[in-house]
Short mmCIF file of C-alpha atoms in Angstrom, two decimals:
data_model
loop_
_atom_site.label_atom_id
_atom_site.label_comp_id
_atom_site.label_asym_id
_atom_site.label_seq_id
_atom_site.Cartn_x
_atom_site.Cartn_y
_atom_site.Cartn_z
CA UNK A 1 -1.34 -34.60 -16.50
CA UNK A 2 1.95 -33.57 -14.99
CA UNK A 3 1.65 -30.84 -12.49
CA UNK A 4 3.45 -27.64 -13.33
CA UNK A 5 6.47 -27.36 -11.11
CA UNK A 6 6.37 -23.68 -10.36
CA UNK A 7 3.85 -21.07 -11.18
CA UNK A 8 4.66 -18.03 -13.23
CA UNK A 9 5.25 -14.87 -11.33
CA UNK A 10 2.14 -12.80 -10.92
CA UNK A 11 2.69 -9.40 -12.38
CA UNK A 12 2.28 -6.48 -10.07
CA UNK A 13 2.69 -2.86 -10.93
CA UNK A 14 4.80 -0.65 -8.78
CA UNK A 15 2.32 1.04 -6.48
CA UNK A 16 2.57 4.74 -6.17
CA UNK A 17 1.29 5.98 -2.86
CA UNK A 18 -2.07 7.63 -3.44
CA UNK A 19 -2.09 10.09 -0.57
CA UNK A 20 1.32 10.50 0.97
CA UNK A 21 0.83 11.95 4.40
CA UNK A 22 1.79 15.59 4.36
CA UNK A 23 4.52 15.24 1.80
CA UNK A 24 6.89 18.17 1.95
CA UNK A 25 9.72 16.61 0.06
CA UNK A 26 9.74 16.62 -3.73
CA UNK A 27 9.78 13.31 -5.55
CA UNK A 28 7.70 10.21 -5.86
CA UNK A 29 6.61 7.91 -3.08
CA UNK A 30 5.92 4.21 -3.58
CA UNK A 31 4.37 1.56 -1.42
CA UNK A 32 6.61 -1.47 -1.14
CA UNK A 33 5.11 -4.96 -1.20
CA UNK A 34 5.40 -6.61 2.19
CA UNK A 35 4.86 -9.93 3.89
CA UNK A 36 4.06 -9.76 7.56
CA UNK A 37 3.82 -12.82 9.69
CA UNK A 38 3.70 -13.60 13.32
CA UNK A 39 4.77 -16.38 15.61
CA UNK A 40 4.34 -16.64 19.33
CA UNK A 41 7.70 -15.02 19.86
CA UNK A 42 8.11 -12.47 17.13
CA UNK A 43 6.64 -10.47 14.32
CA UNK A 44 8.50 -10.48 11.03
CA UNK A 45 8.19 -7.94 8.26
CA UNK A 46 9.66 -8.70 4.84
CA UNK A 47 9.60 -5.82 2.38
CA UNK A 48 10.72 -5.48 -1.24
CA UNK A 49 12.82 -2.37 -1.50
CA UNK A 50 14.76 -2.68 -4.77
CA UNK A 51 17.48 -0.09 -5.16
CA UNK A 52 17.65 0.94 -1.53
CA UNK A 53 21.15 0.91 -0.09
CA UNK A 54 21.79 0.14 3.56
CA UNK A 55 22.54 3.74 4.41
CA UNK A 56 19.39 5.08 2.77
CA UNK A 57 17.07 2.90 4.78
CA UNK A 58 15.33 4.27 7.83
CA UNK A 59 13.38 2.10 10.20
CA UNK A 60 11.65 3.71 13.10
CA UNK A 61 9.49 2.31 15.86
CA UNK A 62 7.72 4.87 17.94
CA UNK A 63 4.64 4.34 20.08
CA UNK A 64 3.94 1.01 18.39
CA UNK A 65 4.02 2.63 14.96
CA UNK A 66 6.59 1.10 12.67
CA UNK A 67 7.77 3.28 9.80
CA UNK A 68 9.93 2.08 6.94
CA UNK A 69 11.43 4.70 4.65
CA UNK A 70 13.88 3.88 1.90
CA UNK A 71 15.28 6.34 -0.59
CA UNK A 72 16.44 5.46 -4.07
CA UNK A 73 18.65 7.85 -5.95
CA UNK A 74 18.08 7.89 -9.71
CA UNK A 75 20.67 5.48 -11.11
CA UNK A 76 20.85 7.06 -14.55
CA UNK A 77 23.89 9.03 -15.63
CA UNK A 78 23.43 12.62 -16.73
CA UNK A 79 23.94 12.07 -20.45
CA UNK A 80 21.67 9.06 -20.79
CA UNK A 81 18.50 9.38 -22.82
CA UNK A 82 15.42 7.25 -22.26
CA UNK A 83 14.73 4.45 -24.70
CA UNK A 84 12.18 2.57 -22.64
CA UNK A 85 10.79 3.61 -19.30
CA UNK A 86 8.55 1.33 -17.32
CA UNK A 87 9.29 2.30 -13.75
CA UNK A 88 10.29 5.37 -11.82
CA UNK A 89 12.34 5.61 -8.71
CA UNK A 90 11.75 7.55 -5.56
CA UNK A 91 11.06 6.91 -1.95
CA UNK A 92 9.51 3.80 -0.43
CA UNK A 93 7.27 4.52 2.48
CA UNK A 94 5.14 2.30 4.62
CA UNK A 95 3.79 2.53 8.10
CA UNK A 96 2.23 -0.09 10.36
CA UNK A 97 0.63 -0.01 13.73
CA UNK A 98 1.70 -2.95 15.84
CA UNK A 99 -0.61 -4.47 18.35
CA UNK A 100 1.90 -6.23 20.55
CA UNK A 101 4.56 -4.71 22.67
CA UNK A 102 7.89 -5.14 20.94
CA UNK A 103 11.19 -5.67 22.67
CA UNK A 104 12.94 -2.71 21.12
CA UNK A 105 16.43 -3.70 22.11
CA UNK A 106 16.30 -6.94 20.17
CA UNK A 107 14.96 -5.81 16.83
CA UNK A 108 16.96 -7.28 13.98
CA UNK A 109 17.06 -5.94 10.46
CA UNK A 110 18.86 -7.27 7.43
CA UNK A 111 18.88 -6.03 3.87
CA UNK A 112 19.89 -8.41 1.12
CA UNK A 113 19.35 -7.94 -2.60
CA UNK A 114 16.80 -5.23 -2.01
CA UNK A 115 14.73 -7.23 0.45
CA UNK A 116 14.42 -6.05 4.02
CA UNK A 117 13.78 -8.59 6.72
CA UNK A 118 12.83 -7.14 10.04
CA UNK A 119 12.35 -9.30 13.10
CA UNK A 120 10.54 -7.71 16.00
CA UNK A 121 10.58 -9.94 19.08
CA UNK A 122 7.64 -9.58 21.40
CA UNK A 123 8.10 -8.70 25.00
CA UNK A 124 7.68 -11.71 27.23
CA UNK A 125 4.26 -11.70 28.72
CA UNK A 126 4.31 -10.39 32.21
CA UNK A 127 4.24 -13.27 34.58
CA UNK A 128 1.10 -13.48 36.72
CA UNK A 129 1.94 -12.40 40.19
CA UNK A 130 0.21 -13.65 43.26
CA UNK A 131 -0.53 -10.96 45.73
CA UNK A 132 -1.11 -12.26 49.18
CA UNK A 133 -3.86 -10.56 51.04
CA UNK A 134 -3.46 -10.26 54.73
CA UNK A 135 -6.42 -9.87 56.92
CA UNK B 1 -57.60 16.09 -4.34
CA UNK B 2 -56.05 16.67 -7.69
CA UNK B 3 -53.50 18.99 -6.21
CA UNK B 4 -52.56 16.50 -3.56
CA UNK B 5 -52.02 13.76 -6.07
CA UNK B 6 -49.90 16.04 -8.19
CA UNK B 7 -47.43 16.51 -5.37
CA UNK B 8 -47.51 12.90 -4.32
CA UNK B 9 -46.41 11.44 -7.62
CA UNK B 10 -42.91 11.37 -9.00
CA UNK B 11 -41.42 14.19 -7.09
CA UNK B 12 -37.88 12.89 -7.44
CA UNK B 13 -36.91 14.88 -10.47
CA UNK B 14 -38.74 17.83 -9.17
CA UNK B 15 -36.99 17.89 -5.83
CA UNK B 16 -33.48 17.74 -7.21
CA UNK B 17 -32.91 17.90 -10.90
CA UNK B 18 -29.17 17.62 -10.33
CA UNK B 19 -29.33 14.50 -8.26
CA UNK B 20 -28.84 12.26 -11.25
CA UNK B 21 -25.92 14.35 -12.47
CA UNK B 22 -24.34 14.23 -9.03
CA UNK B 23 -24.60 10.49 -8.98
CA UNK B 24 -22.98 10.23 -12.40
CA UNK B 25 -20.14 12.46 -11.30
CA UNK B 26 -19.56 10.32 -8.22
CA UNK B 27 -19.54 7.15 -10.28
CA UNK B 28 -17.01 8.62 -12.67
CA UNK B 29 -14.76 9.77 -9.86
CA UNK B 30 -14.85 6.33 -8.35
CA UNK B 31 -14.01 4.75 -11.67
CA UNK B 32 -10.97 7.01 -12.02
CA UNK B 33 -9.82 6.27 -8.51
CA UNK B 34 -9.77 2.60 -9.23
CA UNK B 35 -7.74 3.16 -12.35
CA UNK B 36 -4.04 2.86 -11.58
CA UNK B 37 -2.15 6.11 -11.74
CA UNK B 38 0.31 6.08 -14.57
CA UNK B 39 2.59 8.55 -16.22
CA UNK B 40 1.70 10.17 -19.48
CA UNK B 41 2.87 7.91 -22.26
CA UNK B 42 3.36 5.05 -19.83
CA UNK B 43 1.02 2.12 -19.99
CA UNK B 44 0.71 -0.57 -17.36
CA UNK B 45 2.37 -3.35 -19.24
CA UNK B 46 1.67 -6.41 -17.16
CA UNK B 47 5.22 -7.61 -17.50
CA UNK B 48 7.91 -8.57 -15.06
CA UNK B 49 10.47 -7.30 -14.41
CA UNK B 50 9.73 -3.68 -15.14
CA UNK B 51 12.65 -2.48 -17.18
CA UNK B 52 14.17 0.87 -17.96
CA UNK B 53 16.53 1.28 -20.87
CA UNK B 54 18.61 4.35 -21.50
CA UNK B 55 21.28 5.07 -24.05
CA UNK B 56 24.21 7.34 -24.60
CA UNK B 57 26.57 7.54 -27.54
CA UNK B 58 28.28 4.21 -26.93
CA UNK B 59 26.06 2.06 -24.78
CA UNK B 60 22.61 1.01 -23.82
CA UNK B 61 21.92 0.68 -20.11
CA UNK B 62 19.26 -1.72 -18.98
CA UNK B 63 17.97 -1.61 -15.43
CA UNK B 64 15.35 -3.81 -13.86
CA UNK B 65 14.01 -4.12 -10.36
CA UNK B 66 14.43 -7.68 -9.17
CA UNK B 67 14.26 -7.62 -5.39
CA UNK B 68 15.37 -10.80 -3.70
CA UNK B 69 16.91 -12.31 -6.79
CA UNK B 70 20.61 -13.04 -6.76
CA UNK B 71 22.65 -12.21 -9.82
CA UNK B 72 23.22 -15.94 -10.29
CA UNK B 73 19.51 -16.57 -10.56
CA UNK B 74 19.04 -14.38 -13.61
CA UNK B 75 19.76 -15.62 -17.07
CA UNK B 76 20.53 -13.05 -19.72
CA UNK B 77 21.02 -13.88 -23.34
CA UNK B 78 21.61 -11.55 -26.23
CA UNK B 79 21.30 -12.20 -29.90
CA UNK B 80 21.80 -9.42 -32.40
CA UNK B 81 19.64 -6.65 -31.06
CA UNK B 82 17.37 -8.47 -28.67
CA UNK B 83 17.94 -9.27 -25.04
CA UNK B 84 16.12 -11.87 -23.07
CA UNK B 85 15.95 -11.95 -19.27
CA UNK B 86 14.60 -14.92 -17.44
CA UNK B 87 14.76 -16.44 -14.02
CA UNK B 88 12.77 -17.37 -11.03
CA UNK B 89 11.96 -15.51 -7.90
CA UNK B 90 11.86 -17.75 -4.92
CA UNK B 91 10.49 -16.88 -1.53
CA UNK B 92 11.66 -19.33 1.09
CA UNK B 93 8.82 -20.94 2.97
CA UNK B 94 8.47 -19.86 6.54
CA UNK B 95 7.71 -22.08 9.45
CA UNK B 96 4.30 -23.67 9.18
CA UNK B 97 3.13 -22.23 12.46
CA UNK B 98 3.35 -18.64 11.35
CA UNK B 99 0.24 -16.56 10.96
CA UNK B 100 0.25 -14.21 8.01
CA UNK B 101 -1.08 -10.69 8.30
CA UNK B 102 -0.06 -9.57 4.84
CA UNK B 103 1.17 -11.51 1.87
CA UNK B 104 1.87 -9.24 -1.04
CA UNK B 105 5.19 -10.45 -2.37
CA UNK B 106 4.96 -12.76 -5.33
CA UNK B 107 7.15 -15.63 -6.33
CA UNK B 108 7.45 -17.49 -9.58
CA UNK B 109 9.15 -17.69 -12.91
CA UNK B 110 9.59 -14.79 -15.25
CA UNK B 111 10.83 -14.30 -18.75
CA UNK B 112 11.10 -11.24 -20.91
CA UNK B 113 12.39 -10.37 -24.34
CA UNK B 114 13.19 -6.83 -25.36
CA UNK B 115 14.26 -5.59 -28.78
CA UNK B 116 16.78 -2.78 -28.88
CA UNK B 117 17.04 -0.24 -31.68
CA UNK B 118 20.66 -1.22 -32.50
CA UNK B 119 22.87 -4.25 -32.62
CA UNK B 120 24.82 -5.07 -29.49
CA UNK B 121 28.45 -5.99 -29.14
CA UNK B 122 27.71 -9.21 -27.31
CA UNK B 123 31.30 -9.81 -26.15
CA UNK B 124 31.42 -6.69 -24.04
CA UNK B 125 28.11 -6.98 -22.22
CA UNK B 126 28.40 -6.63 -18.46
CA UNK B 127 25.71 -7.38 -15.93
CA UNK B 128 25.66 -6.81 -12.21
CA UNK B 129 23.10 -6.70 -9.48
CA UNK B 130 23.13 -4.25 -6.61
CA UNK B 131 20.47 -3.96 -3.92
CA UNK B 132 18.01 -5.93 -5.97
CA UNK B 133 18.41 -3.88 -9.11
CA UNK B 134 19.87 -5.58 -12.14
CA UNK B 135 22.04 -3.34 -14.31
CA UNK B 136 23.22 -4.49 -17.72
CA UNK B 137 25.69 -2.54 -19.81
CA UNK B 138 25.09 -3.18 -23.50
CA UNK B 139 27.75 -1.61 -25.73
CA UNK B 140 26.53 -0.72 -29.19
CA UNK B 141 28.24 -2.25 -32.17
CA UNK B 142 30.72 0.01 -33.94
CA UNK B 143 28.48 0.28 -36.96
CA UNK B 144 25.59 1.52 -34.86
CA UNK B 145 27.48 4.33 -33.19
CA UNK B 146 26.86 7.83 -34.45
CA UNK B 147 29.73 9.16 -36.51
CA UNK B 148 30.76 12.71 -36.75
CA UNK B 149 31.24 13.77 -40.34
CA UNK B 150 32.81 17.10 -40.93
CA UNK B 151 31.66 18.99 -43.97
CA UNK B 152 34.39 20.66 -45.91
CA UNK B 153 33.70 23.65 -48.00
CA UNK B 154 35.41 23.49 -51.33
#
């Protein structure tokens, strides 16, 4: 039997955040799907943020806590009436605690077609120093 | 002796008659937590991409979230009053040495067919993709547009 070339896309519902931390802003909050992977040199975060424009994306790294916030303005015009509604728009929010020390000055972020790719290079491990002891 | 045995035997119900009810309530709460939160009148459809369609007097507007899919990678075809969207979402393979912490993004083929309430003027359909959201403008056919008819009093 011939092997199927590509699998069908697994369906995933848009995840609404169950308990947004101290939400003071009106609107909906969603959890974006992410891939996180690590090499010896860097940590990479890839997140699906459909509808987020470059200027509405906020990435923050503070005390090893990485926060990604992306806002999506409703794209509908004012005189449009719903025919079919399967998804809502709002804010994307996700926070991670990083274990390694990140070289903050060399973080790279790119946003293409609603996918954020964030590369966080690790700080070079401190070289072992030999301390001579004098008697 | 009789008294002692009386208190030894099934004292469960006696100690807390509401214990069973409490347990049932907890089970129910857990069951509801597991259930995905949805909007009233909105059912989890198990389809991809999730699509919103709106209309005004002249057009239908279709929007779908397709993160990471270039406009070129989506095929849209329209016949009469139905629109079909298909394509494939590809996630480039990373270096083999990487260690994954999370892997939530899905790749694969998708295909969807949606029927619209009116016929579409297929020549004037426009589609574009911005920030991973596909937007298709579907102008209604002349015959489907609402017409204003003034009533004259004779």
